Amino acid sequence: MKKKRFFAGILAGAVLAAGLAGCGSAPSDSSAPAASGSAAASGSAGVVEVTIPSYKTGENVGAVFFEPQVERFNQAYEGQYHITLESVPQDTFLDQMKMLAQQGELPVLVQSGDVDWLTNVVYPNGLAYDLSGWLEENPELKARLLPDGLAFCTDDSGAVYSMPLATVRPTGFFWNSALWDTQEDLSAMTMEQFIAALGDQKIAFSTAENGWVAALFLTAAIADEEGGIQWLQGGVENRITDFSEPAFVNAVATLQQMLQNNAASNSIGAAYADAANAFMSNQAAVIANGPWMSADFAETNSANWSNGFNGADVRAALFPGQVGIANTATYGEWFISANAAPEEIELALAFLEFINSPEELEAYLLAEGGDAPGLTYSDGFKAEQGKTQVLADLAADTTADTVFVPCILDVIPSSVANSDFGMLLPSLADGSFTPEDFAQRMTQAATEATAE
């Protein structure tokens, strides 16, 4: 495996913190867990059974990998542990977890990416189990975790309340080689060189909702500017509210140029689904998204293709300047409830060890893309990865020279990321706003959001 060097990453997108009524501050005692607040039972054969609420069920895209993974865990620990998934809609999931926390009934394993809630409520109120001792006892597992993530998840006392990630999924862009048959090394270019090489080819932008595709290209353009990487990374701990930074204004000018000259015809007002449809119907040669989109280009999903589009023609690259947009310094997906019974915590630890085993990490990377820099890949994995062209492309681009930066949406106030940014994009695209106007409106929105 190539030697990797990882730079400071980004926080997952945060939402407003929710208070915890009636909960006193009590440190977690990992050696003597309190009585369980989640539903668990021992079967007739002494099987420890727990129910875990999850949004990665049913039609949710995350269910494709996660549901079978839970089944594999149940089979591996048959007669000892069993997990049942309770389906919860993703848009109400965090609210339900916060409500269960207030009632002292958190499940033993909790999925949460709400950074503000974790930082301001869960951890200081002793609701999460300390994983540090367990990690020390499992050095091989600990060595697989992202160093930036482990450092971020470790507090000043040495406690680790969130399971650090072992994988990173760098977001770059895809292009349709049937429309744009470029043979150049796109990630080695500057942004100016990339735009020149793009010519009049179209990009499937999304500008509605959070303007996801536009935000990714804007992030890459910021990283291409002098001081842009540092400016983005500075927003990891302190959200950006002042957008007068020259790197941002210059990058907005670059985005405006692309929106005016290279946007697919349906881009303005397009949600992400509209952008994806434009790309997979040969209306655009380029779209930016994460490696998880690789599944859309498989023959099994050809029902979503039209106008002669063929997923086999799609290639992938990281952004110019060898920039990958990804989380490395962030809380992980899981924490264990400190109020769980000892046998439940044993199950939870077994599950975290299972999903971070070499076999499961490789299965995850094959299903959703990405890289596990602390894992030595098996020959079988490397052969399988090579069969999916876009995953092989991204793996080849992820080297010691790759620079990981935070997405602009993840380093600004969440209300600005989820609403204002997208609403301002049409005025940038039609020229009603100059880049300076756009920056001023962003600053105004961020100032108002943080004053609430």
Short mmCIF file of C-alpha atoms in Angstrom, two decimals:
data_model
loop_
_atom_site.label_atom_id
_atom_site.label_comp_id
_atom_site.label_asym_id
_atom_site.label_seq_id
_atom_site.Cartn_x
_atom_site.Cartn_y
_atom_site.Cartn_z
CA MET A 1 0.00 0.00 0.00
CA LYS A 2 1.22 3.49 -0.74
CA LYS A 3 2.53 5.53 2.13
CA LYS A 4 -0.10 8.08 3.11
CA ARG A 5 0.27 11.46 4.76
CA PHE A 6 -2.87 13.04 6.06
CA PHE A 7 -3.44 16.69 6.74
CA ALA A 8 -5.91 18.29 9.10
CA GLY A 9 -9.44 17.34 8.12
CA ILE A 10 -12.87 18.62 8.88
CA LEU A 11 -15.71 18.25 11.26
CA ALA A 12 -18.90 16.61 10.13
CA GLY A 13 -21.69 19.16 9.55
CA ALA A 14 -23.14 20.23 12.89
CA VAL A 15 -26.65 21.28 13.80
CA LEU A 16 -27.77 23.46 16.69
CA ALA A 17 -27.00 22.07 20.12
CA ALA A 18 -29.87 20.76 22.17
CA GLY A 19 -29.91 21.17 25.93
CA LEU A 20 -30.23 18.25 28.27
CA ALA A 21 -32.83 18.86 30.94
CA GLY A 22 -32.29 17.47 34.42
CA CYS A 23 -28.95 15.79 33.72
CA GLY A 24 -26.11 16.35 36.14
CA SER A 25 -22.46 16.18 35.23
CA ALA A 26 -21.06 12.78 36.15
CA PRO A 27 -17.90 11.32 34.64
CA SER A 28 -18.13 7.96 32.93
CA ASP A 29 -16.63 5.07 34.88
CA SER A 30 -15.56 2.58 32.23
CA SER A 31 -14.79 -0.06 34.83
CA ALA A 32 -18.23 -0.11 36.40
CA PRO A 33 -21.04 0.78 33.97
CA ALA A 34 -24.32 1.90 35.46
CA ALA A 35 -27.63 0.12 35.01
CA SER A 36 -28.86 -0.05 31.44
CA GLY A 37 -31.11 2.60 30.00
CA SER A 38 -31.57 0.70 26.72
CA ALA A 39 -33.64 -2.34 25.95
CA ALA A 40 -31.67 -5.55 26.31
CA ALA A 41 -32.53 -9.08 27.16
CA SER A 42 -30.86 -12.44 27.53
CA GLY A 43 -32.39 -15.23 25.52
CA SER A 44 -33.01 -18.73 26.79
CA ALA A 45 -29.44 -19.68 25.85
CA GLY A 46 -27.98 -16.61 27.56
CA VAL A 47 -27.68 -14.56 24.38
CA VAL A 48 -27.26 -10.84 25.02
CA GLU A 49 -29.75 -9.07 22.75
CA VAL A 50 -30.01 -5.32 22.13
CA THR A 51 -32.09 -3.11 19.88
CA ILE A 52 -30.33 -0.22 18.14
CA PRO A 53 -32.25 2.62 16.47
CA SER A 54 -30.71 3.39 13.08
CA TYR A 55 -31.53 5.41 9.98
CA LYS A 56 -29.39 3.10 7.84
CA THR A 57 -32.31 0.78 7.24
CA GLY A 58 -34.95 0.13 4.60
CA GLU A 59 -34.63 2.44 1.60
CA ASN A 60 -31.85 4.57 3.08
CA VAL A 61 -28.73 4.31 0.91
CA GLY A 62 -26.64 3.40 3.96
CA ALA A 63 -28.75 0.30 4.53
CA VAL A 64 -27.24 -1.43 1.49
CA PHE A 65 -24.06 -2.11 3.43
CA PHE A 66 -25.05 -1.64 7.06
CA GLU A 67 -27.96 -4.09 7.34
CA PRO A 68 -25.95 -7.04 5.95
CA GLN A 69 -23.03 -6.01 8.17
CA VAL A 70 -25.20 -6.30 11.28
CA GLU A 71 -26.34 -9.71 10.07
CA ARG A 72 -22.71 -10.77 9.62
CA PHE A 73 -22.03 -9.67 13.21
CA ASN A 74 -25.01 -11.66 14.47
CA GLN A 75 -23.78 -14.74 12.62
CA ALA A 76 -20.21 -14.33 13.88
CA TYR A 77 -21.44 -14.11 17.47
CA GLU A 78 -24.35 -16.52 17.20
CA GLY A 79 -25.27 -17.84 20.64
CA GLN A 80 -23.54 -14.90 22.36
CA TYR A 81 -24.75 -11.56 21.00
CA HIS A 82 -27.59 -10.38 18.78
CA ILE A 83 -28.42 -6.90 17.44
CA THR A 84 -31.86 -5.95 16.16
CA LEU A 85 -32.18 -2.73 14.17
CA GLU A 86 -35.06 -0.35 14.80
CA SER A 87 -35.76 1.79 11.73
CA VAL A 88 -35.87 5.55 12.38
CA PRO A 89 -36.18 8.18 9.61
CA GLN A 90 -32.90 10.03 9.11
CA ASP A 91 -34.49 13.48 9.38
CA THR A 92 -35.83 12.74 12.88
CA PHE A 93 -33.05 10.46 14.11
CA LEU A 94 -30.99 13.02 16.04
CA ASP A 95 -34.05 14.52 17.68
CA GLN A 96 -35.04 11.05 18.89
CA MET A 97 -31.54 10.40 20.28
CA LYS A 98 -31.66 13.70 22.16
CA MET A 99 -35.06 12.83 23.58
CA LEU A 100 -33.84 9.39 24.70
CA ALA A 101 -30.83 11.05 26.33
CA GLN A 102 -33.11 13.35 28.31
CA GLN A 103 -35.06 10.31 29.48
CA GLY A 104 -31.90 8.38 30.40
CA GLU A 105 -32.76 5.72 27.80
CA LEU A 106 -30.02 5.96 25.18
CA PRO A 107 -29.37 2.70 23.34
CA VAL A 108 -26.05 1.07 24.06
CA LEU A 109 -24.72 1.97 20.59
CA VAL A 110 -25.54 5.46 19.31
CA GLN A 111 -24.99 6.77 15.80
CA SER A 112 -24.45 10.51 15.95
CA GLY A 113 -22.78 13.12 13.80
CA ASP A 114 -24.20 16.10 15.69
CA VAL A 115 -20.95 17.67 16.82
CA ASP A 116 -22.52 20.39 18.95
CA TRP A 117 -24.68 17.90 20.86
CA LEU A 118 -21.74 15.58 21.45
CA THR A 119 -19.42 18.37 22.56
CA ASN A 120 -21.85 20.38 24.66
CA VAL A 121 -24.16 17.72 26.06
CA VAL A 122 -23.14 14.08 25.68
CA TYR A 123 -19.48 14.20 26.70
CA PRO A 124 -19.54 16.79 29.51
CA ASN A 125 -22.56 15.09 31.09
CA GLY A 126 -20.90 11.68 31.25
CA LEU A 127 -23.31 10.02 28.81
CA ALA A 128 -20.60 8.29 26.75
CA TYR A 129 -18.43 5.34 27.71
CA ASP A 130 -14.66 5.93 27.72
CA LEU A 131 -13.02 3.75 25.04
CA SER A 132 -9.42 4.68 25.84
CA GLY A 133 -8.64 1.67 28.04
CA TRP A 134 -10.17 -0.75 25.54
CA LEU A 135 -8.17 0.79 22.70
CA GLU A 136 -4.95 0.43 24.68
CA GLU A 137 -5.75 -3.24 25.15
CA ASN A 138 -6.25 -3.63 21.38
CA PRO A 139 -3.15 -2.06 19.81
CA GLU A 140 -3.67 -3.62 16.37
CA LEU A 141 -7.17 -2.13 16.16
CA LYS A 142 -5.95 1.22 17.47
CA ALA A 143 -3.23 1.29 14.79
CA ARG A 144 -5.90 1.10 12.07
CA LEU A 145 -7.57 4.31 13.20
CA LEU A 146 -6.91 7.64 11.50
CA PRO A 147 -4.26 9.47 13.57
CA ASP A 148 -6.03 12.83 13.10
CA GLY A 149 -9.33 11.28 14.17
CA LEU A 150 -7.86 9.57 17.23
CA ALA A 151 -6.22 12.82 18.32
CA PHE A 152 -9.45 14.73 17.79
CA CYS A 153 -11.50 12.20 19.77
CA THR A 154 -9.05 12.19 22.71
CA ASP A 155 -9.81 14.86 25.31
CA ASP A 156 -7.34 16.57 27.64
CA SER A 157 -7.73 13.80 30.23
CA GLY A 158 -6.96 11.08 27.68
CA ALA A 159 -10.55 9.83 27.47
CA VAL A 160 -11.96 8.72 24.11
CA TYR A 161 -15.75 8.97 24.03
CA SER A 162 -16.33 8.61 20.28
CA MET A 163 -15.00 5.68 18.25
CA PRO A 164 -12.48 7.23 15.82
CA LEU A 165 -12.76 6.37 12.16
CA ALA A 166 -10.44 3.96 10.37
CA THR A 167 -11.46 5.05 6.89
CA VAL A 168 -11.46 8.25 4.91
CA ARG A 169 -13.55 8.75 1.78
CA PRO A 170 -12.02 11.58 -0.24
CA THR A 171 -14.52 13.46 -2.34
CA GLY A 172 -13.40 14.41 -5.82
CA PHE A 173 -15.24 14.47 -9.12
CA PHE A 174 -16.35 12.12 -11.87
CA TRP A 175 -16.26 12.62 -15.61
CA ASN A 176 -17.83 10.82 -18.54
CA SER A 177 -15.02 9.76 -20.87
CA ALA A 178 -17.52 9.26 -23.69
CA LEU A 179 -18.18 13.01 -23.62
CA TRP A 180 -14.79 14.27 -22.42
CA ASP A 181 -12.02 11.93 -23.48
CA THR A 182 -9.21 13.63 -21.62
CA GLN A 183 -6.00 11.75 -20.95
CA GLU A 184 -4.48 14.43 -18.72
CA ASP A 185 -3.70 14.08 -15.03
CA LEU A 186 -6.48 16.34 -13.80
CA SER A 187 -5.62 16.30 -10.10
CA ALA A 188 -2.06 17.43 -10.86
CA MET A 189 -3.34 20.64 -12.48
CA THR A 190 -4.09 24.01 -10.94
CA MET A 191 -7.72 25.09 -10.97
CA GLU A 192 -6.97 27.52 -13.80
CA GLN A 193 -5.46 24.72 -15.87
CA PHE A 194 -8.42 22.48 -15.10
CA ILE A 195 -10.94 25.07 -16.31
CA ALA A 196 -8.91 25.57 -19.48
CA ALA A 197 -8.84 21.81 -20.08
CA LEU A 198 -12.58 21.62 -19.40
CA GLY A 199 -13.30 24.02 -22.22
CA ASP A 200 -17.02 24.13 -22.90
CA GLN A 201 -17.80 20.78 -21.25
CA LYS A 202 -20.73 20.94 -18.84
CA ILE A 203 -20.75 20.35 -15.08
CA ALA A 204 -23.88 18.95 -13.41
CA PHE A 205 -24.18 21.52 -10.63
CA SER A 206 -26.71 21.49 -7.81
CA THR A 207 -27.60 24.89 -6.39
CA ALA A 208 -30.78 24.15 -4.43
CA GLU A 209 -30.82 22.84 -0.85
CA ASN A 210 -27.22 23.18 0.35
CA GLY A 211 -25.81 23.56 -3.16
CA TRP A 212 -23.76 20.40 -2.64
CA VAL A 213 -22.00 20.13 -6.01
CA ALA A 214 -21.35 23.88 -6.18
CA ALA A 215 -19.98 23.78 -2.63
CA LEU A 216 -17.51 21.03 -3.54
CA PHE A 217 -16.14 22.97 -6.51
CA LEU A 218 -15.99 26.13 -4.41
CA THR A 219 -14.03 24.26 -1.73
CA ALA A 220 -11.54 23.06 -4.34
CA ALA A 221 -11.23 26.58 -5.72
CA ILE A 222 -10.55 27.97 -2.23
CA ALA A 223 -7.85 25.32 -1.65
CA ASP A 224 -6.24 26.42 -4.93
CA GLU A 225 -5.86 30.00 -3.65
CA GLU A 226 -2.93 31.20 -1.56
CA GLY A 227 -3.81 30.68 2.10
CA GLY A 228 -7.05 28.91 1.19
CA ILE A 229 -6.17 25.55 2.74
CA GLN A 230 -5.23 27.16 6.03
CA TRP A 231 -8.37 29.32 5.99
CA LEU A 232 -10.58 26.27 5.54
CA GLN A 233 -8.73 24.27 8.17
CA GLY A 234 -9.06 27.15 10.61
CA GLY A 235 -12.82 26.67 10.49
CA VAL A 236 -12.59 23.19 11.98
CA GLU A 237 -12.65 24.42 15.58
CA ASN A 238 -13.96 27.95 15.06
CA ARG A 239 -16.71 28.30 12.48
CA ILE A 240 -16.04 30.86 9.76
CA THR A 241 -18.28 33.92 9.91
CA ASP A 242 -16.17 36.48 8.01
CA PHE A 243 -15.98 35.81 4.28
CA SER A 244 -13.90 38.82 3.26
CA GLU A 245 -10.85 36.54 3.06
CA PRO A 246 -9.24 37.05 -0.41
CA ALA A 247 -8.95 33.30 -0.95
CA PHE A 248 -12.73 32.98 -0.56
CA VAL A 249 -13.60 35.98 -2.75
CA ASN A 250 -11.24 34.84 -5.51
CA ALA A 251 -12.63 31.29 -5.35
CA VAL A 252 -16.18 32.63 -5.62
CA ALA A 253 -15.10 34.41 -8.79
CA THR A 254 -13.86 31.06 -10.12
CA LEU A 255 -17.15 29.39 -9.19
CA GLN A 256 -19.08 32.19 -10.89
CA GLN A 257 -17.06 31.61 -14.04
CA MET A 258 -17.91 27.90 -14.02
CA LEU A 259 -21.59 28.52 -13.27
CA GLN A 260 -21.83 30.95 -16.17
CA ASN A 261 -19.77 28.99 -18.70
CA ASN A 262 -19.96 25.32 -17.75
CA ALA A 263 -23.19 24.69 -15.83
CA ALA A 264 -25.58 22.08 -17.22
CA SER A 265 -28.84 23.59 -18.41
CA ASN A 266 -30.81 22.44 -15.36
CA SER A 267 -28.23 23.55 -12.76
CA ILE A 268 -29.89 26.65 -11.38
CA GLY A 269 -32.45 25.50 -8.86
CA ALA A 270 -31.31 21.89 -9.17
CA ALA A 271 -31.31 19.64 -6.12
CA TYR A 272 -28.62 16.96 -5.95
CA ALA A 273 -30.95 14.38 -7.51
CA ASP A 274 -31.42 16.67 -10.50
CA ALA A 275 -27.67 17.06 -10.90
CA ALA A 276 -27.15 13.30 -10.73
CA ASN A 277 -29.86 12.80 -13.33
CA ALA A 278 -28.21 15.35 -15.64
CA PHE A 279 -24.90 13.51 -15.38
CA MET A 280 -26.42 10.07 -15.92
CA SER A 281 -28.38 11.24 -18.95
CA ASN A 282 -25.38 12.64 -20.84
CA GLN A 283 -26.42 16.26 -20.24
CA ALA A 284 -23.14 16.99 -18.44
CA ALA A 285 -19.65 15.55 -18.60
CA VAL A 286 -18.65 16.25 -14.97
CA ILE A 287 -20.16 15.99 -11.49
CA ALA A 288 -18.54 16.29 -8.06
CA ASN A 289 -19.47 13.80 -5.34
CA GLY A 290 -17.98 11.24 -2.98
CA PRO A 291 -16.84 7.70 -3.84
CA TRP A 292 -20.16 6.30 -2.63
CA MET A 293 -21.58 7.42 -5.98
CA SER A 294 -19.63 4.60 -7.61
CA ALA A 295 -22.61 2.31 -7.01
CA ASP A 296 -24.70 4.49 -9.35
CA PHE A 297 -22.40 3.57 -12.22
CA ALA A 298 -22.78 -0.20 -11.78
CA GLU A 299 -24.77 -2.09 -14.37
CA THR A 300 -27.23 -3.13 -11.66
CA ASN A 301 -28.36 0.52 -11.48
CA SER A 302 -28.63 1.05 -15.23
CA ALA A 303 -32.38 1.69 -14.91
CA ASN A 304 -31.39 5.19 -13.76
CA TRP A 305 -29.38 5.85 -16.95
CA SER A 306 -30.74 7.47 -20.11
CA ASN A 307 -29.74 9.03 -23.43
CA GLY A 308 -27.03 6.44 -24.01
CA PHE A 309 -25.20 6.97 -20.72
CA ASN A 310 -22.97 4.05 -19.73
CA GLY A 311 -21.53 3.82 -16.23
CA ALA A 312 -18.51 1.98 -17.58
CA ASP A 313 -17.40 5.24 -19.23
CA VAL A 314 -17.10 7.11 -15.92
CA ARG A 315 -13.69 8.00 -14.52
CA ALA A 316 -12.75 9.77 -11.28
CA ALA A 317 -10.11 12.07 -9.87
CA LEU A 318 -9.36 14.16 -6.84
CA PHE A 319 -9.54 17.91 -7.34
CA PRO A 320 -6.79 20.05 -8.88
CA GLY A 321 -3.86 20.56 -6.56
CA GLN A 322 -4.27 16.92 -5.43
CA VAL A 323 -7.02 18.04 -3.09
CA GLY A 324 -9.42 15.55 -1.54
CA ILE A 325 -12.39 16.79 0.46
CA ALA A 326 -12.76 14.50 3.44
CA ASN A 327 -13.08 14.14 7.22
CA THR A 328 -9.96 13.07 9.07
CA ALA A 329 -10.06 15.09 12.31
CA THR A 330 -13.61 14.40 13.39
CA TYR A 331 -15.73 12.43 15.80
CA GLY A 332 -16.56 8.94 14.59
CA GLU A 333 -19.97 7.50 13.79
CA TRP A 334 -20.51 5.64 17.08
CA PHE A 335 -20.39 6.14 20.80
CA ILE A 336 -21.39 3.73 23.57
CA SER A 337 -23.86 4.78 26.24
CA ALA A 338 -22.23 4.97 29.68
CA ASN A 339 -25.55 3.91 31.23
CA ALA A 340 -25.54 0.51 29.54
CA ALA A 341 -25.21 -2.71 31.52
CA PRO A 342 -21.81 -4.46 31.52
CA GLU A 343 -22.95 -7.22 29.17
CA GLU A 344 -24.37 -4.65 26.74
CA ILE A 345 -21.07 -2.76 26.72
CA GLU A 346 -19.26 -6.03 26.00
CA LEU A 347 -21.56 -6.51 22.99
CA ALA A 348 -21.00 -2.93 21.84
CA LEU A 349 -17.22 -3.27 22.08
CA ALA A 350 -17.39 -6.53 20.13
CA PHE A 351 -19.41 -4.75 17.44
CA LEU A 352 -16.93 -1.86 17.16
CA GLU A 353 -14.08 -4.35 16.92
CA PHE A 354 -15.99 -6.34 14.29
CA ILE A 355 -16.76 -3.40 11.99
CA ASN A 356 -13.12 -2.26 12.21
CA SER A 357 -11.68 -5.68 11.44
CA PRO A 358 -9.59 -5.92 8.25
CA GLU A 359 -12.26 -7.99 6.51
CA GLU A 360 -15.09 -5.57 7.30
CA LEU A 361 -13.04 -2.49 6.48
CA GLU A 362 -12.16 -3.96 3.09
CA ALA A 363 -15.80 -4.88 2.48
CA TYR A 364 -16.83 -1.33 3.37
CA LEU A 365 -14.27 0.22 1.04
CA LEU A 366 -15.38 -2.00 -1.82
CA ALA A 367 -19.01 -1.06 -1.22
CA GLU A 368 -18.65 2.67 -0.60
CA GLY A 369 -15.14 3.63 -1.63
CA GLY A 370 -12.38 5.33 0.28
CA ASP A 371 -9.13 4.42 1.93
CA ALA A 372 -7.95 2.85 5.20
CA PRO A 373 -4.41 4.19 5.58
CA GLY A 374 -3.68 2.11 8.68
CA LEU A 375 -4.62 -1.16 6.99
CA THR A 376 -2.40 -3.35 4.83
CA TYR A 377 -4.72 -4.44 2.04
CA SER A 378 -5.07 -8.08 1.08
CA ASP A 379 -4.32 -9.16 -2.47
CA GLY A 380 -7.96 -10.13 -2.90
CA PHE A 381 -9.08 -6.63 -1.93
CA LYS A 382 -6.70 -4.96 -4.35
CA ALA A 383 -7.92 -7.19 -7.16
CA GLU A 384 -11.57 -6.48 -6.39
CA GLN A 385 -11.01 -2.75 -6.02
CA GLY A 386 -9.40 -2.67 -9.44
CA LYS A 387 -12.61 -4.01 -10.98
CA THR A 388 -14.44 -0.75 -10.14
CA GLN A 389 -12.76 1.85 -12.31
CA VAL A 390 -13.71 4.96 -10.34
CA LEU A 391 -12.60 3.44 -7.01
CA ALA A 392 -9.31 2.41 -8.58
CA ASP A 393 -8.91 5.95 -9.95
CA LEU A 394 -9.47 7.56 -6.54
CA ALA A 395 -7.18 5.06 -4.82
CA ALA A 396 -4.43 5.86 -7.32
CA ASP A 397 -4.89 9.58 -6.69
CA THR A 398 -4.70 9.20 -2.90
CA THR A 399 -0.97 9.40 -2.23
CA ALA A 400 1.50 10.99 0.17
CA ASP A 401 0.93 14.26 -1.71
CA THR A 402 -2.84 14.30 -1.21
CA VAL A 403 -4.08 17.31 0.76
CA PHE A 404 -7.34 16.84 2.67
CA VAL A 405 -9.38 19.96 3.31
CA PRO A 406 -12.73 20.68 4.93
CA CYS A 407 -15.74 21.26 2.75
CA ILE A 408 -16.89 24.86 3.04
CA LEU A 409 -20.30 23.64 4.22
CA ASP A 410 -18.70 22.01 7.26
CA VAL A 411 -16.81 25.02 8.56
CA ILE A 412 -19.58 27.62 8.49
CA PRO A 413 -22.71 27.94 10.68
CA SER A 414 -25.07 25.09 9.87
CA SER A 415 -28.03 27.34 9.04
CA VAL A 416 -25.89 29.19 6.49
CA ALA A 417 -24.66 25.91 5.02
CA ASN A 418 -28.12 24.37 4.80
CA SER A 419 -30.02 27.38 3.51
CA ASP A 420 -28.31 30.70 2.77
CA PHE A 421 -25.47 29.35 0.66
CA GLY A 422 -27.77 27.65 -1.82
CA MET A 423 -30.21 30.55 -1.94
CA LEU A 424 -27.41 32.97 -2.87
CA LEU A 425 -26.02 30.87 -5.73
CA PRO A 426 -28.58 31.86 -8.44
CA SER A 427 -27.69 35.53 -8.01
CA LEU A 428 -24.04 34.66 -8.42
CA ALA A 429 -24.78 32.62 -11.51
CA ASP A 430 -26.83 35.31 -13.28
CA GLY A 431 -24.38 38.08 -12.39
CA SER A 432 -26.69 39.93 -10.02
CA PHE A 433 -24.01 39.49 -7.34
CA THR A 434 -20.33 40.13 -7.72
CA PRO A 435 -18.04 37.80 -5.76
CA GLU A 436 -17.68 40.61 -3.22
CA ASP A 437 -21.49 40.89 -2.93
CA PHE A 438 -21.72 37.14 -2.38
CA ALA A 439 -19.06 37.27 0.33
CA GLN A 440 -20.80 40.17 2.05
CA ARG A 441 -24.15 38.35 2.06
CA MET A 442 -22.49 35.23 3.47
CA THR A 443 -20.88 37.28 6.23
CA GLN A 444 -24.21 38.90 7.06
CA ALA A 445 -26.00 35.55 7.23
CA ALA A 446 -23.26 33.97 9.36
CA THR A 447 -23.19 36.94 11.74
CA GLU A 448 -26.94 36.77 12.21
CA ALA A 449 -26.83 33.00 12.71
CA THR A 450 -24.20 33.14 15.41
CA ALA A 451 -25.94 36.02 17.18
CA GLU A 452 -29.07 33.91 17.82
#
